[in-house]
Short mmCIF file of C-alpha atoms and ligand atoms in Angstrom, two decimals:
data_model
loop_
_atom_site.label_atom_id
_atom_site.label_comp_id
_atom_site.label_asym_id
_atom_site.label_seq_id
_atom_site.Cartn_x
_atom_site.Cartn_y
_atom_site.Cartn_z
CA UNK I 1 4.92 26.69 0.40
CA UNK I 2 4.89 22.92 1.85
CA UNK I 3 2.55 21.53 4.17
CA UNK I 4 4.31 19.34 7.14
CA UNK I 5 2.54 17.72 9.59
CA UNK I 6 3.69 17.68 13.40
CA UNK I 7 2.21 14.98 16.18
CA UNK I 8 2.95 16.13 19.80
CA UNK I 9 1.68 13.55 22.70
CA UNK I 10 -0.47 15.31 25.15
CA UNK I 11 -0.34 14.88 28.89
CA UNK I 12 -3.51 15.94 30.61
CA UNK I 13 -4.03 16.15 33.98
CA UNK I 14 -7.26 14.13 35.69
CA UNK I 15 -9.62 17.00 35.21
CA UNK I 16 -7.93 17.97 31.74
CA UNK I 17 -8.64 14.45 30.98
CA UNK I 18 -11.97 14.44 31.90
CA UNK I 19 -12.58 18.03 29.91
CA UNK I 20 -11.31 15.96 26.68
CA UNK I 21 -13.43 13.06 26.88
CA UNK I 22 -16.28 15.61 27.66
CA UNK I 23 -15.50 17.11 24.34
CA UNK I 24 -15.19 14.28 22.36
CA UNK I 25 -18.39 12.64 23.48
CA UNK I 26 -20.04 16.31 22.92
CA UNK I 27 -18.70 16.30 18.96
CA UNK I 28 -19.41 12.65 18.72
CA UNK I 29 -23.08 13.76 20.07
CA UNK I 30 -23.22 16.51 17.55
CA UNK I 31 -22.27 14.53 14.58
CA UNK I 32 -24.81 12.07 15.59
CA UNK I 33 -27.14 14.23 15.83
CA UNK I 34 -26.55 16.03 12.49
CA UNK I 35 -26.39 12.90 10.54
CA UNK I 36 -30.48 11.63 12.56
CA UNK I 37 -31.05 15.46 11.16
CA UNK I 38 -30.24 14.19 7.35
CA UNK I 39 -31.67 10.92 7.81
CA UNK I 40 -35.21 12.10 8.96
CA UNK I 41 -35.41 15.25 6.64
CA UNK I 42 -34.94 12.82 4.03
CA UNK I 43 -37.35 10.46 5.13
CA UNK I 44 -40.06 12.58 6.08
CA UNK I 45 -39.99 15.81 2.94
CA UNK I 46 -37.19 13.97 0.81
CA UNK I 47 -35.61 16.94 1.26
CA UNK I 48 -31.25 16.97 1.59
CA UNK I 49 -29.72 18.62 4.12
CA UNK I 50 -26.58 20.48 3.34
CA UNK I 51 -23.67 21.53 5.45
CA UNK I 52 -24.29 24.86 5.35
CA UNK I 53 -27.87 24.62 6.44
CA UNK I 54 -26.08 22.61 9.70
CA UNK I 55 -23.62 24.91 10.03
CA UNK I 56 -26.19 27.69 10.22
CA UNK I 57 -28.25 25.75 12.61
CA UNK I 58 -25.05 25.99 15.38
CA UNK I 59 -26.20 28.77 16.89
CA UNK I 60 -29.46 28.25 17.70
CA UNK I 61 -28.25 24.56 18.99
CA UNK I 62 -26.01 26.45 21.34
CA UNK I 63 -29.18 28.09 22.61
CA UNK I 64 -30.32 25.37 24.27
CA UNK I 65 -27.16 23.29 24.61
CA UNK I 66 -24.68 25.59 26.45
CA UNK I 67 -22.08 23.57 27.20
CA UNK I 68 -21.08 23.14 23.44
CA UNK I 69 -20.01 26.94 23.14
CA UNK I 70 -16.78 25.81 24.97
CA UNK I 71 -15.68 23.93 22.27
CA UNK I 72 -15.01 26.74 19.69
CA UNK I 73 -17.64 27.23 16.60
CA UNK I 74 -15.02 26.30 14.25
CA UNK I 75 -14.36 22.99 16.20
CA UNK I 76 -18.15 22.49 15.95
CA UNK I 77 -18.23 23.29 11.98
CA UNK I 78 -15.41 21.13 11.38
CA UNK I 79 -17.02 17.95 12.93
CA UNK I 80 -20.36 18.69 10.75
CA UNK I 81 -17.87 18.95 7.84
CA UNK I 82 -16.51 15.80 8.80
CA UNK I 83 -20.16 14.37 8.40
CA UNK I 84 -20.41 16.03 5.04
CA UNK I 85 -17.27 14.21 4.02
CA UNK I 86 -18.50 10.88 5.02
CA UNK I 87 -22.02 11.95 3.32
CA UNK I 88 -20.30 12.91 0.23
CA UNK I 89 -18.04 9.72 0.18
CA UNK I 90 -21.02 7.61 0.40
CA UNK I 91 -22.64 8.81 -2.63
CA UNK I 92 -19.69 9.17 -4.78
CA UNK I 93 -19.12 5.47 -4.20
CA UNK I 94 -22.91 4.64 -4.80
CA UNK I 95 -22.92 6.63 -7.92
CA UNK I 96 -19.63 4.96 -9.12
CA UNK I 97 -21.72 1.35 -8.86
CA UNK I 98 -20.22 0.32 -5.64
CA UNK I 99 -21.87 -0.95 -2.54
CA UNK I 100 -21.02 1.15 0.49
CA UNK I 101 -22.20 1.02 3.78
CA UNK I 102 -24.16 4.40 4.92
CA UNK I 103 -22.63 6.10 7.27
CA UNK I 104 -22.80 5.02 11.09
CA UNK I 105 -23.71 6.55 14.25
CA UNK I 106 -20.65 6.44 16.17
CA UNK I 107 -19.97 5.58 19.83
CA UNK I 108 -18.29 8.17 22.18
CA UNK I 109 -15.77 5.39 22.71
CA UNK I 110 -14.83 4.75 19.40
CA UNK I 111 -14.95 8.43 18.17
CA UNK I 112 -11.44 9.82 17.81
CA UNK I 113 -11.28 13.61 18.21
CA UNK I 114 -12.15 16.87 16.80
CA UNK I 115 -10.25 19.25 15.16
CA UNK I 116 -9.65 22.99 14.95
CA UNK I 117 -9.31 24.38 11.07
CA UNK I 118 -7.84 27.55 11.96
CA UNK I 119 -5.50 28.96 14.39
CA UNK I 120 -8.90 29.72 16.79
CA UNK I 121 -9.47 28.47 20.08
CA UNK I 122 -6.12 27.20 20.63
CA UNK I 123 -2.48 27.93 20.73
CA UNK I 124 0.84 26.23 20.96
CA UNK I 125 3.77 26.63 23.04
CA UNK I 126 6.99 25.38 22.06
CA UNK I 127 9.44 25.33 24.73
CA UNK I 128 13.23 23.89 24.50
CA UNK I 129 13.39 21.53 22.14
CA UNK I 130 11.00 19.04 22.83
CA UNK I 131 8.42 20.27 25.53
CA UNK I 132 5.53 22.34 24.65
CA UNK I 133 2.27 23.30 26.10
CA UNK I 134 -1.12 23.45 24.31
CA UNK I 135 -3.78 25.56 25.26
CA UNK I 136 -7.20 24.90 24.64
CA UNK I 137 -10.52 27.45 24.45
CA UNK I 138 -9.72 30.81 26.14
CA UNK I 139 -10.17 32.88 29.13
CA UNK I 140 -10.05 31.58 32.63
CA UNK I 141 -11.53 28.22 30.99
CA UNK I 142 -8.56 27.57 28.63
CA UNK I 143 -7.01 24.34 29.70
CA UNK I 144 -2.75 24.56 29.65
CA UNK I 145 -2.05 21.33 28.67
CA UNK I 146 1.56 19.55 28.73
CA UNK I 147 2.99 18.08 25.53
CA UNK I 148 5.82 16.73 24.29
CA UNK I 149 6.90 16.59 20.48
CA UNK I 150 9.37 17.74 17.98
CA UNK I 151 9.48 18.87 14.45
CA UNK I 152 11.86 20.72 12.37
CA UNK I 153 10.24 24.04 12.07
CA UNK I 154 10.64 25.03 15.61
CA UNK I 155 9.49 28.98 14.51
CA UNK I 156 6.27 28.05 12.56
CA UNK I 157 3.04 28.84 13.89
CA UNK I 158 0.57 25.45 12.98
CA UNK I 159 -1.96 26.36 11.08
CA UNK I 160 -4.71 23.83 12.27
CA UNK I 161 -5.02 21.55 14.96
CA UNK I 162 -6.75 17.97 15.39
CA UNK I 163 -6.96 16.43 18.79
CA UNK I 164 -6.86 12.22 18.76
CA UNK I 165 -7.40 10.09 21.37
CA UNK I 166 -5.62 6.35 20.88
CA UNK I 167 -5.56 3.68 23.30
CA UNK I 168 -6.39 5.87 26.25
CA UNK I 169 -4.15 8.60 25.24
CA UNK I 170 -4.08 11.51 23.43
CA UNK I 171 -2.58 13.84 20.79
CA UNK I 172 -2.33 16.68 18.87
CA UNK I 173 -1.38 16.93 15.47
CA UNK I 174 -0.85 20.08 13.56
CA UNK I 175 -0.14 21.85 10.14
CA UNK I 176 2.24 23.61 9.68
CA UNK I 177 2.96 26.11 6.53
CA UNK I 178 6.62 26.30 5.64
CA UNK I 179 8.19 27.71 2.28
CA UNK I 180 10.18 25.51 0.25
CA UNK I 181 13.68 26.74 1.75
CA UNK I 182 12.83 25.73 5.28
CA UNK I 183 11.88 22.43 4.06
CA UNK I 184 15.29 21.83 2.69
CA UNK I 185 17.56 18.38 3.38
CA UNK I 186 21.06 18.73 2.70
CA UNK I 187 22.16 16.09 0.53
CA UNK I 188 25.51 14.52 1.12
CA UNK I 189 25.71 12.01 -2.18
CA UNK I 190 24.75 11.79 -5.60
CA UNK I 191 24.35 8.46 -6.57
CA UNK I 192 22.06 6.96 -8.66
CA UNK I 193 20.20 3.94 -7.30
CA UNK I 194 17.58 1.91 -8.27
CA UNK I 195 15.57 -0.20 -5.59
CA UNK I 196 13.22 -3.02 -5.04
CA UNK I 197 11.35 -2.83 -1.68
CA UNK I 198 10.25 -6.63 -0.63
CA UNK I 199 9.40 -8.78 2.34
CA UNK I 200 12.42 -10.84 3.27
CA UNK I 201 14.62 -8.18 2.62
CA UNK I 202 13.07 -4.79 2.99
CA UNK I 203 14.87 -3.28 0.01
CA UNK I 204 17.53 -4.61 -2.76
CA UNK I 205 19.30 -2.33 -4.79
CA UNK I 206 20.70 -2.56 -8.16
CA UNK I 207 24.39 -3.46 -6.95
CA UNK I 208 22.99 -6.11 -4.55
CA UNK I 209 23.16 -4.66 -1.53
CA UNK I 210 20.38 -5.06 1.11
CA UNK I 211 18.75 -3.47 3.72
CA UNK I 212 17.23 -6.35 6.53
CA UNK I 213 13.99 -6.36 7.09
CA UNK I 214 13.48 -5.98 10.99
CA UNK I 215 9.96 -7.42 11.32
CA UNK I 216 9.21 -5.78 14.50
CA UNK I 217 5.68 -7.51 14.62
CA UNK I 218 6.99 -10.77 14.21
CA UNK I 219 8.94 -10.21 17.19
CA UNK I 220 6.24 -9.57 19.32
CA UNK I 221 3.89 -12.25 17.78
CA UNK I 222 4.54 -14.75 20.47
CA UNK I 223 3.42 -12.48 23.15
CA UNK I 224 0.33 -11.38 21.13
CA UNK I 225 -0.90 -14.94 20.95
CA UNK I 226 -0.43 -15.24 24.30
CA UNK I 227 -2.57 -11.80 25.23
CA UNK I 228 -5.12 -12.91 22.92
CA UNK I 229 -5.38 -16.43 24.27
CA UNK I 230 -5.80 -15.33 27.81
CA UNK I 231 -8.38 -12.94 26.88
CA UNK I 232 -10.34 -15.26 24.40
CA UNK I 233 -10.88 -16.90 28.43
CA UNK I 234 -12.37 -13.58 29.49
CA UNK I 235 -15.96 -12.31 29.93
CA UNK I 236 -15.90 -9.72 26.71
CA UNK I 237 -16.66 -6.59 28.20
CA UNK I 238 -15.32 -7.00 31.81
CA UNK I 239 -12.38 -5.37 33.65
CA UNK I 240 -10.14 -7.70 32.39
CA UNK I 241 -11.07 -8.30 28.96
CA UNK I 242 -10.66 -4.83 28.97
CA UNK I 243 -7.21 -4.60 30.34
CA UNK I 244 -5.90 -6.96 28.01
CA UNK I 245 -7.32 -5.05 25.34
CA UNK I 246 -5.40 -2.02 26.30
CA UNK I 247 -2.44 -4.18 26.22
CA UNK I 248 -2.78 -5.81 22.91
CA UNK I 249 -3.52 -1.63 21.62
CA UNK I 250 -0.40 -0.82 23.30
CA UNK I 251 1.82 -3.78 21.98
CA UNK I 252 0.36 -2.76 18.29
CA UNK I 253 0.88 0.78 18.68
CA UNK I 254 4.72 0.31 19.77
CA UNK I 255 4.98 -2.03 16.91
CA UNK I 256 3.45 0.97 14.72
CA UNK I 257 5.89 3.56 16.05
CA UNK I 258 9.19 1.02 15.64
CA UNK I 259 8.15 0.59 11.98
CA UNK I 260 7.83 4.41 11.33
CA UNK I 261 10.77 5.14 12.84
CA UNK I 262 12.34 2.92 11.17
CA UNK I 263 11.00 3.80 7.70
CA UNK I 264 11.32 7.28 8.48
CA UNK I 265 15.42 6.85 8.88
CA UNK I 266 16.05 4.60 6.05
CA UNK I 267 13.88 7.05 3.55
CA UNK I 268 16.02 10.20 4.90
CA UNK I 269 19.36 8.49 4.73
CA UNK I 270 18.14 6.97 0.80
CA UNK I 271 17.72 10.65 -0.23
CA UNK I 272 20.06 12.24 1.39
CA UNK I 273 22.40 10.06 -0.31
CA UNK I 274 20.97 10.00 -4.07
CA UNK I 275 20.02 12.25 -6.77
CA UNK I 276 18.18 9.63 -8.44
CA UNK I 277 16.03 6.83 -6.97
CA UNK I 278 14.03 4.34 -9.42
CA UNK I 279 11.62 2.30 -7.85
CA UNK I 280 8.76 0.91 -8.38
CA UNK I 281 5.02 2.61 -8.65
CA UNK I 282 3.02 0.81 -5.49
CA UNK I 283 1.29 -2.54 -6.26
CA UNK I 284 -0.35 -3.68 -3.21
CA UNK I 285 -2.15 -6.09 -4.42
CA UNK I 286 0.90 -8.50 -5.61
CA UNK I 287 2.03 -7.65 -1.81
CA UNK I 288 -0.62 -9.14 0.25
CA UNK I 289 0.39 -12.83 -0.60
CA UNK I 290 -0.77 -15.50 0.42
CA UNK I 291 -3.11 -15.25 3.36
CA UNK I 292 -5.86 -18.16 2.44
CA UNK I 293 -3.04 -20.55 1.34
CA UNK I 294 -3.71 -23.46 -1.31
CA UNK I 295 -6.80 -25.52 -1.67
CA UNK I 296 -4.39 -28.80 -0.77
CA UNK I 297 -3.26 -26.16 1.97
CA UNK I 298 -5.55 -24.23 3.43
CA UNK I 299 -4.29 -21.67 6.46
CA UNK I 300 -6.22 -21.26 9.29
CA UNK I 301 -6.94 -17.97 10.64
CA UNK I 302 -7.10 -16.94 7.36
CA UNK I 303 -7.94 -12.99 8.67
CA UNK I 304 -5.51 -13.04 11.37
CA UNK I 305 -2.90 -13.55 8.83
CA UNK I 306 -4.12 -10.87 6.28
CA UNK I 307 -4.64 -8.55 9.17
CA UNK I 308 -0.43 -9.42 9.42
CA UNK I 309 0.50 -9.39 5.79
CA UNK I 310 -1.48 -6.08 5.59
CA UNK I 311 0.30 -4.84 8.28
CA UNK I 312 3.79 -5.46 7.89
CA UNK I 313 3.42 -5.36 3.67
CA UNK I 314 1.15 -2.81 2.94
CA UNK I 315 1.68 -0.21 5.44
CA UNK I 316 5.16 -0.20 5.54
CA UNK I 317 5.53 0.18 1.33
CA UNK I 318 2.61 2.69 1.22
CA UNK I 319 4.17 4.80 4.55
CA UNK I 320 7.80 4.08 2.54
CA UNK I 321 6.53 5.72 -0.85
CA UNK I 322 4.60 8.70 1.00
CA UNK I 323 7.94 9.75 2.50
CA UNK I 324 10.23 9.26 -0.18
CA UNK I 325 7.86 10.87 -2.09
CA UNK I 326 8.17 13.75 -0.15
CA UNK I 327 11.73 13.56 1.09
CA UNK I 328 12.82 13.32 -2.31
CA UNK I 329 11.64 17.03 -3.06
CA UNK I 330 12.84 18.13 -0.07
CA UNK I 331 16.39 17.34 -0.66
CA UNK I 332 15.97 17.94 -4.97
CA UNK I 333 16.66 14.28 -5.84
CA UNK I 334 14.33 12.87 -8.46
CA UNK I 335 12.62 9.74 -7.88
CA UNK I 336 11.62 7.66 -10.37
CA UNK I 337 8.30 5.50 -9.98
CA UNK I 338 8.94 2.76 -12.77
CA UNK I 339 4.96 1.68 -14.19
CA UNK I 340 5.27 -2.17 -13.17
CA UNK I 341 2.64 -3.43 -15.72
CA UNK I 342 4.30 -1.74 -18.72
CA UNK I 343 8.17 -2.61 -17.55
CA UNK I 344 7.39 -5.81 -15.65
CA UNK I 345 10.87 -5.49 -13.51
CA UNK I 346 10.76 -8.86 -11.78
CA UNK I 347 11.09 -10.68 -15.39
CA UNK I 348 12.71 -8.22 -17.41
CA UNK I 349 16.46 -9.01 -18.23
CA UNK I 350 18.39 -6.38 -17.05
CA UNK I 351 21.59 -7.29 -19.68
CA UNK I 352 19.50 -7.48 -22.79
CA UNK I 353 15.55 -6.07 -21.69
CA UNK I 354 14.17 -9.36 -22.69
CA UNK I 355 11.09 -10.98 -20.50
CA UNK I 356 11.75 -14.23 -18.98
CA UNK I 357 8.30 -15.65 -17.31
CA UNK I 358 8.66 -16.72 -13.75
CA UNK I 359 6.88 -17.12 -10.53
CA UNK I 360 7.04 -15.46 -7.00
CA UNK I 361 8.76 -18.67 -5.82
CA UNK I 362 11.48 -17.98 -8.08
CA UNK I 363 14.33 -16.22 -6.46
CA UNK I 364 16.89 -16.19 -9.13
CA UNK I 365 16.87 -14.54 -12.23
CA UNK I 366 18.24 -16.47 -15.16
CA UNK I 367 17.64 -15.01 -18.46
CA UNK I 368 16.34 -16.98 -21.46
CA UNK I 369 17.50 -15.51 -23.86
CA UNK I 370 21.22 -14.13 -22.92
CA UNK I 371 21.48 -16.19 -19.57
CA UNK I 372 22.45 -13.57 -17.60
CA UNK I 373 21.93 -14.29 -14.22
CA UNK I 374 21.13 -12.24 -10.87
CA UNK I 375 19.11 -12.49 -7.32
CA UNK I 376 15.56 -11.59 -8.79
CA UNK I 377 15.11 -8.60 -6.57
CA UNK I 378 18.63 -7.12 -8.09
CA UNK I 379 17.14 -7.94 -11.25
CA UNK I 380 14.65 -5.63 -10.52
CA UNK I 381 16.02 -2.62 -9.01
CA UNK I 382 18.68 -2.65 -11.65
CA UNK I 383 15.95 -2.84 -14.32
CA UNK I 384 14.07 0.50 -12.71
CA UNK I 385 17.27 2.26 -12.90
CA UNK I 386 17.62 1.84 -16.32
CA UNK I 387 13.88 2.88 -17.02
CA UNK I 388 14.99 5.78 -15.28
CA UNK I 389 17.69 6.49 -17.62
CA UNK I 390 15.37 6.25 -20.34
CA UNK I 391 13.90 9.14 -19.48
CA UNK I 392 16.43 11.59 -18.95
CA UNK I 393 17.57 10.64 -22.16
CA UNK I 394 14.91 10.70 -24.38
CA UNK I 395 13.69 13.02 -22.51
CA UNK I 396 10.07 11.43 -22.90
CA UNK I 397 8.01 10.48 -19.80
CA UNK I 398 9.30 6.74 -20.67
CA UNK I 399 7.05 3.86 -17.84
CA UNK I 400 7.19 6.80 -14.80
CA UNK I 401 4.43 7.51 -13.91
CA UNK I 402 3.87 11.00 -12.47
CA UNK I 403 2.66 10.72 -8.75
CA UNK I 404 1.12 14.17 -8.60
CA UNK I 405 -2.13 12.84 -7.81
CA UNK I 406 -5.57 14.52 -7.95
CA UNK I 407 -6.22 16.53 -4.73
CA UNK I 408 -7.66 14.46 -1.95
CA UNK I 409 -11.24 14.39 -0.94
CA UNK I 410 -10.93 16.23 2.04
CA UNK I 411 -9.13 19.29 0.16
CA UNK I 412 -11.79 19.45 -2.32
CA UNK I 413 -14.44 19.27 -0.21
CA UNK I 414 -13.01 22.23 2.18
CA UNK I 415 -14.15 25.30 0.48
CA UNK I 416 -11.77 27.82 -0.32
CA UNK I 417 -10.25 30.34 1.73
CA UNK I 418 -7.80 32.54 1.05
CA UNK I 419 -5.12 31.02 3.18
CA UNK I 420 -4.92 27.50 1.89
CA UNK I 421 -3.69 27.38 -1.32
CA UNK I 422 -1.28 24.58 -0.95
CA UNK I 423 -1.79 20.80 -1.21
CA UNK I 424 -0.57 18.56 1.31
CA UNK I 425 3.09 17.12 0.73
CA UNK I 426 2.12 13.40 1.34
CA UNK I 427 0.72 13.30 -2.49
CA UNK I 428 3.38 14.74 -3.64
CA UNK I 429 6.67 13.75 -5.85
CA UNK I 430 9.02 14.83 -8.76
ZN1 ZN P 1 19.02 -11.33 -20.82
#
């Protein structure tokens, strides 16, 4: 069984609209509330509040707050889980010696949805191929909401549902639970590739072959200095400050969905293609360059920039290694996640496995020691693909590293039931 996540874009009506925000600002108000709850039992006894003594408070809260029985007990639970999480998360980070901050009260504005765990209060309606119809709560209240959205499981029921509100609109993403055979690509090739991902190309492979990056932000950069200048003139907080807020949201958000698309494409056509891809394990801290610049040099706007480099570096690898990670099983190629610190791919000699020193400025690879020389990022992906070898052949784990990750928080902290067994796919690979 595999766990695939579907997004569908929701299209309420006025009053739907209004019902939503409603909602929202009702959860937001409840997971306020629980968290004063924690705060002043602590202060006052020193006692801790758990989440089962808030979940067991619900109904008596209903008692005297009414209107929150239209938005499903399990919708209620999961927000005070959602507390619970952030409660937990704060103290495993204090107890592992870091500093974090303890968790907020949160603005209705800035709070962004509530979810259903189970297939309760809520149902959706697929219709053709890419309309569908939500409905929310039940009986003559249920709201029929329009939708649009796609996935390729058209016959699953989702499993759970979480409603998000971005930039003014809204969405609904859901789980759905399909066995392995569903989630089956048909692969077309088997070739063996190895790959560097990078920023002026977005990937290099071993036979020097490239695949452009598009740099869809820097594309629109001109016209988001331009938003941001004219609203640096505005009063923060009036009409228009806030209009060209929504604008700069919306310009970000297309830039968002060009990129996944994008990554989404190349990832499905790289393993539909290959039985073997070597890359590299993540490393996003080499990635996120050079954002302060040099003490002769200093840059100016030194966040702006590593708000960009994050952007178009980090997200983009990071989105790029979740789906190959996941594609890859889908359509039985193995990918190969090289362990940079042990192989060191960008100075490794891929004729003779020798290390030749260089810097980031350094495009070319010229060996020292045989002087075999190559584009540095062909270097590298070559040099992956022969790690991979290594282990096939030896058959030892050789510098992969295996990606099957601990589960994540939010699994762990969900307690059992007997129809969630399986992990989510995103952590997932060979
Ligand atoms: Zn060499």
């Amino acid at each position: 069984m595999q766990r695939r996540k579907a997004t569908f874009k929701l299209y309420p009506n006025a009053s739907q609209q209004k019902t939503l925000e409603e909602w929202t600002r009702l959860h937001c108000e409840l997971y306020n509330a629980g968290l004063q709850d924690r705060i002043e039992a602590y202060r006052k006894a020193g006692i801790s509040i758990s989440y089962y003594d808030q979940q067991n408070a619900l109904p008596e809260i209903k008692g005297f707050r009414p209107e929150l029985a239209a938005l499903g007990s399990q919708a209620l639970q999961q927000t005070l889980r959602r507390l619970d999480l952030a409660m937990q998360a704060f103290f495993r980070r204090v107890k592992s010696g870091e500093s974090p901050g303890f968790p907020r009260f949160k603005s209705a504005a800035r709070f962004s949805g509530f979810s259903y765990p189970a297939q309760a209060g809520w149902k959706l309606f697929q219709q053709g191929s890419r309309g569908a119809t939500l409905r929310l709560g039940s009986g003559k209240n249920a709201m029929m909401i329009r939708a649009r959205g796609q996935h390729r499981f058209a016959e699953f029921q989702p499993n759970d549902l979480t409603i998000t509100r971005r930039n003014g609109q809204w969405f609904a993403s859901v789980t759905l639970r399909v066995s392995d055979e569903v989630c089956a690509r048909e692969r077309s090739g088997d070739q063996q590739r190895g790959v560097d991902f990078g920023v002026t190309d977005w990937a290099t492979f071993e036979d020097g072959t490239t695949i452009e990056n598009p740099r869809f932000m820097r594309r629109e950069l001109p016209k988001l200095a331009e938003l941001q200048r004219q609203r640096a003139r505005k009063k923060k907080g009036s009409c228009r400050y806030k209009r060209l807020t929504k604008r700069l949201g919306q310009i970000h958000e297309r830039i968002a969905n060009l990129r996944r698309d994008f990554i989404h494409k190349q990832t499905a056509k790289l393993v539909e293609t290959c039985a073997v891809i070597a890359t590299e394990e993540l490393k996003p801290k080499n990635m996120s360059g050079s954002a302060k610049g040099t003490a002769e040099n200093p840059s100016k706007r030194v966040r702006q920039k590593a708000g960009l480099n994050r952007e178009i570096l980090s997200a983009g690898f990071g989105m790029a290694h979740q789906m190959l990670a996941y594609k890859a099983v889908e359509a039985g190629t193995r990918l190969h996640l090289a362990n940079t610190r042990q192989l060191k791919p960008s100075q490794r000699c891929c004729a003779c496995w020798e290390l030749t020193p260089k810097t980031l400025a350094e495009r070319t690879h010229v060996c020292q020691h045989c002087g075999h020389t190559m584009p540095r990022d062909q270097n590298s992906a070559a040099v992956v693909l022969i790690d991979a070898y290594v282990i096939s052949e030896r058959n030892t784990p050789g510098t992969g590293v295996a990606v099957r990750s601990k589960p994540l928080a939010r699994q762990r902290a969900k307690p059992r039931s007997k129809t969630r067994e399986t992990p989510t796919t995103t952590a997932l690979a060979v």
